[in-house]
Short mmCIF file of C-alpha atoms in Angstrom, two decimals:
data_model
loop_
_atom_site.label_atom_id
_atom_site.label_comp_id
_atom_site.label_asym_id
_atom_site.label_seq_id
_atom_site.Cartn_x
_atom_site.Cartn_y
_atom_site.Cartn_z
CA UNK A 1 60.85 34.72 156.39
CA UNK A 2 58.48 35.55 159.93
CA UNK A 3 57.56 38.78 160.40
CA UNK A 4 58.71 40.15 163.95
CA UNK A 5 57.68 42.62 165.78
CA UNK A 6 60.21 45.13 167.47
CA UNK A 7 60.59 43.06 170.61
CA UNK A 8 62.93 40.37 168.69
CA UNK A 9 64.61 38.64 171.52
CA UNK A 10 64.01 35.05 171.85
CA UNK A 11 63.82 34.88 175.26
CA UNK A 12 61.14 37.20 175.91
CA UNK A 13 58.67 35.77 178.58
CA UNK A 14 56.30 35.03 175.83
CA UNK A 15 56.65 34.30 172.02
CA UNK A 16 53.38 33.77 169.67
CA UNK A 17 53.44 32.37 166.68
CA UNK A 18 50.58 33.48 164.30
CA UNK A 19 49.43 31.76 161.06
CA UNK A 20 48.85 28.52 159.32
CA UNK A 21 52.09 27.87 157.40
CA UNK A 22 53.85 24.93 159.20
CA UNK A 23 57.18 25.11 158.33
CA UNK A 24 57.34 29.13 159.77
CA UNK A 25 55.49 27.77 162.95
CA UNK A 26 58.21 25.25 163.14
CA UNK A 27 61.12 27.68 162.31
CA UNK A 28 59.75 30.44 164.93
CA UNK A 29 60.26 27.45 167.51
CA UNK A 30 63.36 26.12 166.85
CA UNK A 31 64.75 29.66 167.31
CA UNK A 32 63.64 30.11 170.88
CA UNK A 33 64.62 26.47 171.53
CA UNK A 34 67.88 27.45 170.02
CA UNK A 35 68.78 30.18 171.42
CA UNK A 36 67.14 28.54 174.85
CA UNK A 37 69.57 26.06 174.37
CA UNK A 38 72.59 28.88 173.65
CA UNK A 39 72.19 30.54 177.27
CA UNK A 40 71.52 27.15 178.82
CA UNK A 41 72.66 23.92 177.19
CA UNK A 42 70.32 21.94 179.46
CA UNK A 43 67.50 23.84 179.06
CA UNK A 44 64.18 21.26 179.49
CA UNK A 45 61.84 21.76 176.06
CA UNK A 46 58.03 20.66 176.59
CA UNK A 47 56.35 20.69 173.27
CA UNK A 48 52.84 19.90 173.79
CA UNK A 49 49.44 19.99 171.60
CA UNK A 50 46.56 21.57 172.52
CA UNK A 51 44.92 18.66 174.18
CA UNK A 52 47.96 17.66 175.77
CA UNK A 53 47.34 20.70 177.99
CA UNK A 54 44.83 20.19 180.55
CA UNK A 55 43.81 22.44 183.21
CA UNK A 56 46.70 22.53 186.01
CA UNK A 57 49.06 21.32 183.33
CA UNK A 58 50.98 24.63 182.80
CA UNK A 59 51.07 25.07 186.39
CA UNK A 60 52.49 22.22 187.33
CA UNK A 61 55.10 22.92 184.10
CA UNK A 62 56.11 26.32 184.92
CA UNK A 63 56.42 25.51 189.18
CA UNK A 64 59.66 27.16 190.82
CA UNK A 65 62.52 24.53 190.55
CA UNK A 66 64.97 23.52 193.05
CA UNK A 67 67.57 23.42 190.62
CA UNK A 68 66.22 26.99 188.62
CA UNK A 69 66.40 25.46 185.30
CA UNK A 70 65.73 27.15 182.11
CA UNK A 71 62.47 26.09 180.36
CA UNK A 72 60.93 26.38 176.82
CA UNK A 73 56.92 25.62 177.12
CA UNK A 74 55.53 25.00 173.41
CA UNK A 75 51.87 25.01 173.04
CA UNK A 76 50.57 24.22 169.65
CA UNK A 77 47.14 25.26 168.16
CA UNK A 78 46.62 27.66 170.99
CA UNK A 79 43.04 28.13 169.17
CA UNK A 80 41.75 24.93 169.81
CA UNK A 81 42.65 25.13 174.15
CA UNK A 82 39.65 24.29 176.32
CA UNK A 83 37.75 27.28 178.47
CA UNK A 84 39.54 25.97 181.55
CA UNK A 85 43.15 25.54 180.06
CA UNK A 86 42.79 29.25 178.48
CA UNK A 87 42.07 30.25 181.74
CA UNK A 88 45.55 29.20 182.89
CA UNK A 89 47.35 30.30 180.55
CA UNK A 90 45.87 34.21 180.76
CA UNK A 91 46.42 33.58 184.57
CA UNK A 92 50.04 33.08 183.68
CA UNK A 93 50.65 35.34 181.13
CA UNK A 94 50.06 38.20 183.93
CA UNK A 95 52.80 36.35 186.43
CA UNK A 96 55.57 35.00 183.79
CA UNK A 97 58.07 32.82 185.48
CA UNK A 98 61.81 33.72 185.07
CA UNK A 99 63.68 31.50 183.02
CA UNK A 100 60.72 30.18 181.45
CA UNK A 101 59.95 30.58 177.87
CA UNK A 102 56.34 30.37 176.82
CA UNK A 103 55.90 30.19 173.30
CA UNK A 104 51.88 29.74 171.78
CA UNK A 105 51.28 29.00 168.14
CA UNK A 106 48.04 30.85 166.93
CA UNK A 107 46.13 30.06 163.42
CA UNK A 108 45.25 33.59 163.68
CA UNK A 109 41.52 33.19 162.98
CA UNK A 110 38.44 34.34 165.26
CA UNK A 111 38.79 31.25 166.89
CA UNK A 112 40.38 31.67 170.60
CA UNK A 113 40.55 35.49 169.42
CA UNK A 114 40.30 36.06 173.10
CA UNK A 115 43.57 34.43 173.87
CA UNK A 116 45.64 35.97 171.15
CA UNK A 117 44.13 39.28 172.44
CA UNK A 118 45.84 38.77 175.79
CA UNK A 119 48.98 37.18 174.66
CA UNK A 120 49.28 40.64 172.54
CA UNK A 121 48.22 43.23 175.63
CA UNK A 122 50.66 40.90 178.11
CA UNK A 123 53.39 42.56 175.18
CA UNK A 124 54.11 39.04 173.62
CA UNK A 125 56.87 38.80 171.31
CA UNK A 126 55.15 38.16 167.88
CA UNK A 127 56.38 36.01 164.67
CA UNK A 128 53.72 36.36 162.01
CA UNK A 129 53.69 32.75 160.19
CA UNK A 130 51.01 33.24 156.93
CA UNK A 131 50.21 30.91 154.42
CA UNK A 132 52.57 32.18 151.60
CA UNK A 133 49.30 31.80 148.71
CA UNK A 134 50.84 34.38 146.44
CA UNK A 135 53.45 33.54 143.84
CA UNK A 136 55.27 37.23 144.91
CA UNK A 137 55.26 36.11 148.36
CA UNK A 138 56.94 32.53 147.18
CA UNK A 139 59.23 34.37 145.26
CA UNK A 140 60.34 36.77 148.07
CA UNK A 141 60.84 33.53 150.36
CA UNK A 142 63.44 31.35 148.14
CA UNK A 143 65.22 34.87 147.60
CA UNK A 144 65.06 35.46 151.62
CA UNK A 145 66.37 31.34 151.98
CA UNK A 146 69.58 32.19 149.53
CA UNK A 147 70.30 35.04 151.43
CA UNK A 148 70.03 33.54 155.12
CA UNK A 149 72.12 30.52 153.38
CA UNK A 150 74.79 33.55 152.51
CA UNK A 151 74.49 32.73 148.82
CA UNK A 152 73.59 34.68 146.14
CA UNK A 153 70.97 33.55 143.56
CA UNK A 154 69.95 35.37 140.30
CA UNK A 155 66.42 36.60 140.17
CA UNK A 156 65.96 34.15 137.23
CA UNK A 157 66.86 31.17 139.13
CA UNK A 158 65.34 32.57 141.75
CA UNK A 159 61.59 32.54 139.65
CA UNK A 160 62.72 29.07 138.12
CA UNK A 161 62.78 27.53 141.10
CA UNK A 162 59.42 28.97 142.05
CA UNK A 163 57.49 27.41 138.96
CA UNK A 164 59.17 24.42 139.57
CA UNK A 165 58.33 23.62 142.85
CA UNK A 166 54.79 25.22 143.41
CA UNK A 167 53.62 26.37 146.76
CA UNK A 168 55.26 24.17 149.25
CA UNK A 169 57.83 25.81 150.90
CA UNK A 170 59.26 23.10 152.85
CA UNK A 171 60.20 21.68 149.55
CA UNK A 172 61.09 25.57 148.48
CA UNK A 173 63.32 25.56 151.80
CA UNK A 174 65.09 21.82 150.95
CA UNK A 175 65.79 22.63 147.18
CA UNK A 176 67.67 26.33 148.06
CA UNK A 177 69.58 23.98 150.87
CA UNK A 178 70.80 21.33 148.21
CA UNK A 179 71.35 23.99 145.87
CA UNK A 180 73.70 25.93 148.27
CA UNK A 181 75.26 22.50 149.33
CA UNK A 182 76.00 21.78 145.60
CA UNK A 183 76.87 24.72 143.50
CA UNK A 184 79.93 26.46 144.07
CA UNK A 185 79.04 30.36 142.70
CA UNK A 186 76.58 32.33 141.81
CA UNK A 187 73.38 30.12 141.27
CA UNK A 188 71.48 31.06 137.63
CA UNK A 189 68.75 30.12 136.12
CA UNK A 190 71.10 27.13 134.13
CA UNK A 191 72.01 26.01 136.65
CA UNK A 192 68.58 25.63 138.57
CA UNK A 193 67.47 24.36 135.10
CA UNK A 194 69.80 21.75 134.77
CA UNK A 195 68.85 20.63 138.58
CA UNK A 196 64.89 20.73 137.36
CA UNK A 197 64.22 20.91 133.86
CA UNK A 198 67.01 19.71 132.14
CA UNK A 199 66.80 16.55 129.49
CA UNK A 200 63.66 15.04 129.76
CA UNK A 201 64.50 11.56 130.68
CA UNK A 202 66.49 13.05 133.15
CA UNK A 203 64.17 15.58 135.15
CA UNK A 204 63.31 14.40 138.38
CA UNK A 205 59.46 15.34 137.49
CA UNK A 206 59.88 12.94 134.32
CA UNK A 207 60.47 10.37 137.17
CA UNK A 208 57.83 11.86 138.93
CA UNK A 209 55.26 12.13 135.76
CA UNK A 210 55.22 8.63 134.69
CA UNK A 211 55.04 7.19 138.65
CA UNK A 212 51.81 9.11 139.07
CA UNK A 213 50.84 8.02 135.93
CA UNK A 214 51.08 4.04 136.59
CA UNK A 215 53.59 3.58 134.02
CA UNK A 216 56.00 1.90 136.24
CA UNK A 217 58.64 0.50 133.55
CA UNK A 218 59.06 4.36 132.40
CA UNK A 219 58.97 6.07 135.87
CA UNK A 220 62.13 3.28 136.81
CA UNK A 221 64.07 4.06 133.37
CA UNK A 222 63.62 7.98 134.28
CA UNK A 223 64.75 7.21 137.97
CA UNK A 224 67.98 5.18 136.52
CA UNK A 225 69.03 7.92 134.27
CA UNK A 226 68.57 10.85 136.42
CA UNK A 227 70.64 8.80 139.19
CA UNK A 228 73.18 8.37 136.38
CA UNK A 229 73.34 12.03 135.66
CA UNK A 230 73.61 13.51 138.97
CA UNK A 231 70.02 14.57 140.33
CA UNK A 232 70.49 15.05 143.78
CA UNK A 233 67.82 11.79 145.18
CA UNK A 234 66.06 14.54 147.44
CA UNK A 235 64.82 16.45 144.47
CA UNK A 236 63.47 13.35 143.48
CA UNK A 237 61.63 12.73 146.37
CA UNK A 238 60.86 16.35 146.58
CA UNK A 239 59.40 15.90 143.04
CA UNK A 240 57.66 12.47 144.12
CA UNK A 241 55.56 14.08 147.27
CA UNK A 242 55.10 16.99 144.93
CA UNK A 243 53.32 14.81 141.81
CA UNK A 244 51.53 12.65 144.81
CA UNK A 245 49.98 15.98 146.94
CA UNK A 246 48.78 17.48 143.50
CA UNK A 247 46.92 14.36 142.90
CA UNK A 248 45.41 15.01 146.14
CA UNK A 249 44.49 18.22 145.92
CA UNK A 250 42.83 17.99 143.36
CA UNK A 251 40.88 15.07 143.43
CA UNK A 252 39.49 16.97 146.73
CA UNK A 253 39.00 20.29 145.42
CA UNK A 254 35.72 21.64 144.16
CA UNK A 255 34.84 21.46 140.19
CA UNK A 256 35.81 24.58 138.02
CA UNK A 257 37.98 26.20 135.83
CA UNK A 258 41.60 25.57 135.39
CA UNK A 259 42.02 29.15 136.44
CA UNK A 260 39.96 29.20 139.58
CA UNK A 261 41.46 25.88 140.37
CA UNK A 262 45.14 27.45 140.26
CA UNK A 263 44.25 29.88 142.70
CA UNK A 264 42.40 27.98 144.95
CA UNK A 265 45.46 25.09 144.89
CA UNK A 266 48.23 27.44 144.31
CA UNK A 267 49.22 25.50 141.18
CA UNK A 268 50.11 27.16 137.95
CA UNK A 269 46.60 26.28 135.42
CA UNK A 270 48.52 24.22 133.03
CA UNK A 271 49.26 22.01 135.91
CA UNK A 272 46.23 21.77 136.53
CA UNK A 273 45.34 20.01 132.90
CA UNK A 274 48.10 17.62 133.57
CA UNK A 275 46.98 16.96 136.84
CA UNK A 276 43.68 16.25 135.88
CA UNK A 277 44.95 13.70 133.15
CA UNK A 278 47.06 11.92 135.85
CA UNK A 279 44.69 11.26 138.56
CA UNK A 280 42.88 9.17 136.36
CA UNK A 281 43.19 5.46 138.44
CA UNK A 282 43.83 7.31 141.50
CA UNK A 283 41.62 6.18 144.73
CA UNK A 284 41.96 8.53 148.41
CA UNK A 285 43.92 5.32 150.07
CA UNK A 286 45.81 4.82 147.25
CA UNK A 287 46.56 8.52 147.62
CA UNK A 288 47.31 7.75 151.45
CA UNK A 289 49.80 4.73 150.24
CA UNK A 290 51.61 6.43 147.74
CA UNK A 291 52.35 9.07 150.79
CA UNK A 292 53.65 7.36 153.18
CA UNK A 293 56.39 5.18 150.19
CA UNK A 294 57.28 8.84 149.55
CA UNK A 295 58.24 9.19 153.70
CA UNK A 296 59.92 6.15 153.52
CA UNK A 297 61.77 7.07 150.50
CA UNK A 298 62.29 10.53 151.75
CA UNK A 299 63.74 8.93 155.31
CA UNK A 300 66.24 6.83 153.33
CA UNK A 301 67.02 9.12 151.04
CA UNK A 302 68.42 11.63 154.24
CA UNK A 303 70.32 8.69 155.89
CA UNK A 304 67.46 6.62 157.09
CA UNK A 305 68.57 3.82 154.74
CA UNK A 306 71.49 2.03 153.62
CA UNK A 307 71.00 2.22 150.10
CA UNK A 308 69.26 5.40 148.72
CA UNK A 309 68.62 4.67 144.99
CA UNK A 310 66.64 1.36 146.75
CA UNK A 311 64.47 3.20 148.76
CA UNK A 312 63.70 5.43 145.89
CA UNK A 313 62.69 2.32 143.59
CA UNK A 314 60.32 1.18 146.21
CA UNK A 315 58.59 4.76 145.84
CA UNK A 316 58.09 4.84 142.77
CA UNK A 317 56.88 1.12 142.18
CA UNK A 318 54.09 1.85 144.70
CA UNK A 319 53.33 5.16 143.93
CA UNK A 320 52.71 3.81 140.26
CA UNK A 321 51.02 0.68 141.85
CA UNK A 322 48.87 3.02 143.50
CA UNK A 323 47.61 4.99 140.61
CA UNK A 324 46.30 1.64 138.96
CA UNK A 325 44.27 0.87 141.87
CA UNK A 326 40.94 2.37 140.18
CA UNK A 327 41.72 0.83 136.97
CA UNK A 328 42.64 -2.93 138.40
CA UNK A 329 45.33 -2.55 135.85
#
């Protein structure tokens, strides 16, 4: 979960964000929006990127109102503001405007250091949002998702779930929500198993496996039978983007050994053998294809769609189309 610092409310003045993991930047704002929209159900939200905020832009945003609305001003990659737009916002940060809530997301880095520097002496309210690159650190976060979720999770399951999924934690975050949603009880390491690893034709990385691989017949004949068992069609997408991004990775990451590779992609090293066997056939747009059919899937899968197991088909076809592309099989 964040890190806070003592000042945890909110709806302090001014709330920054600091670090590179997305789905913590994301979380940190939907709490002030939330509990924005808790004291004031009409409260107006401005979510802008750092471009999107010119000089005179966070004046004009944070002007006196007739009508004394509340207001939540989101500023993303704070780092990357122009000279002239920085200048506004330290000009602010020393007159805050009641009602409004300023929040800044920060990398963190040297870059803008002179921003983040004033946000902190102006007594910001500050959510700490790192890139979670240690397994411990994973670890700690599905534990910390259970508990927010008011379930209780073994600290087997807890480690299963880990190795299964890898480092993303927005796909850490949606497997501990279907979990919850699913299992009735205490959640152990049989059952995560029998969510993730149990018969191979099954497993939602079997459908995963052979999709990546090109073998399209297989990859559908895995996708039928894990439908027909009672995989949850998230975890297959889940699975899906996972197989896809690892391909990625990768293909874009520097030479070396397994090892090195593991820590530098935060995969376990005998995923990165496998890996290396799958990406065989794989091209960077076919990469980019086999993406986006995983967003579509994912989007039909969550009620985007009429007919799930469809939607999931059409994934995996072109995800295994895609991984022929080199080969012109």
């Amino acid at each position: 979960m964040p890190r806070k610092t003592a000042n945890d409310d909110p709806l302090a003045p001014l709330t920054l964000a600091v670090g590179q993991e997305d789905l913590l930047l994301d979380r940190a704002v939907q709490q002030v929006v939330a509990a924005a929209r808790a004291a004031d159900a009409d409260t107006d939200v401005r979510d802008l990127t750092s471009d999107q905020l010119q000089p005179g832009t966070l004046a004009e945003l944070t002007s006196p109102s007739l009508f004394a609305e509340r207001k939540v001003v989101v500023v993303r990659n704070a780092q990357d503001l122009s000279a002239d737009s920085v200048k506004d916002v330290k000009a602010y940060l020393g007159a805050p405007v009641e009602e409004i809530t300023l929040v800044l997301l920060h990398a963190g880095g040297a870059k803008g250091k002179g921003l983040l520097d004033a946000a902190r002496k102006a007594g910001a309210r500050e959510v700490a949002c790192p890139k979670m690159t240690k397994p411990a650190d994973r670890l700690a976060f599905v534990k910390s998702e259970f508990r927010a979720l008011g379930r209780t999770a073994t600290p087997e399951a807890s480690q299963t779930l880990v190795d299964a999924i890898g480092s993303d934690l927005r796909e850490l975050a949606s497997a501990v929500t279907q979990l919850a949603a699913d299992v009735e009880g205490n959640i152990d390491e049989a059952v995560v198993g029998r969510y993730y690893t149990g018969r191979a034709e099954a497993s939602s990385f079997t459908v995963a496996d052979r999709a990546v691989e090109g073998r399209t017949a297989e990859a559908l004949e895995a996708l039928r039978w894990s439908l027909s068992t009672g995989v949850a069609p998230v975890l297959i997408t889940s699975a899906l983007a996972q197989g896809v991004r690892a391909i990625g990775k990768l293909s874009s990451a520097r030479g070396g050994r397994p090892a090195d590779l593991a820590r530098e992609l935060g995969m376990p090293p005998w995923k990165i053998d496998r890996v290396r066997q799958q990406m065989r056939g794989w091209t960077p747009d076919g990469v980019a294809t086999a993406l986006r059919a995983v967003a579509l899937a994912d989007a039909g899968v969550k009620g985007g769609g009429d007919d799930p197991e469809y939607a999931l088909e059409k994934a995996v076809v072109a995800i295994a189309t895609a991984a022929r592309a080199r080969q012109g099989r």
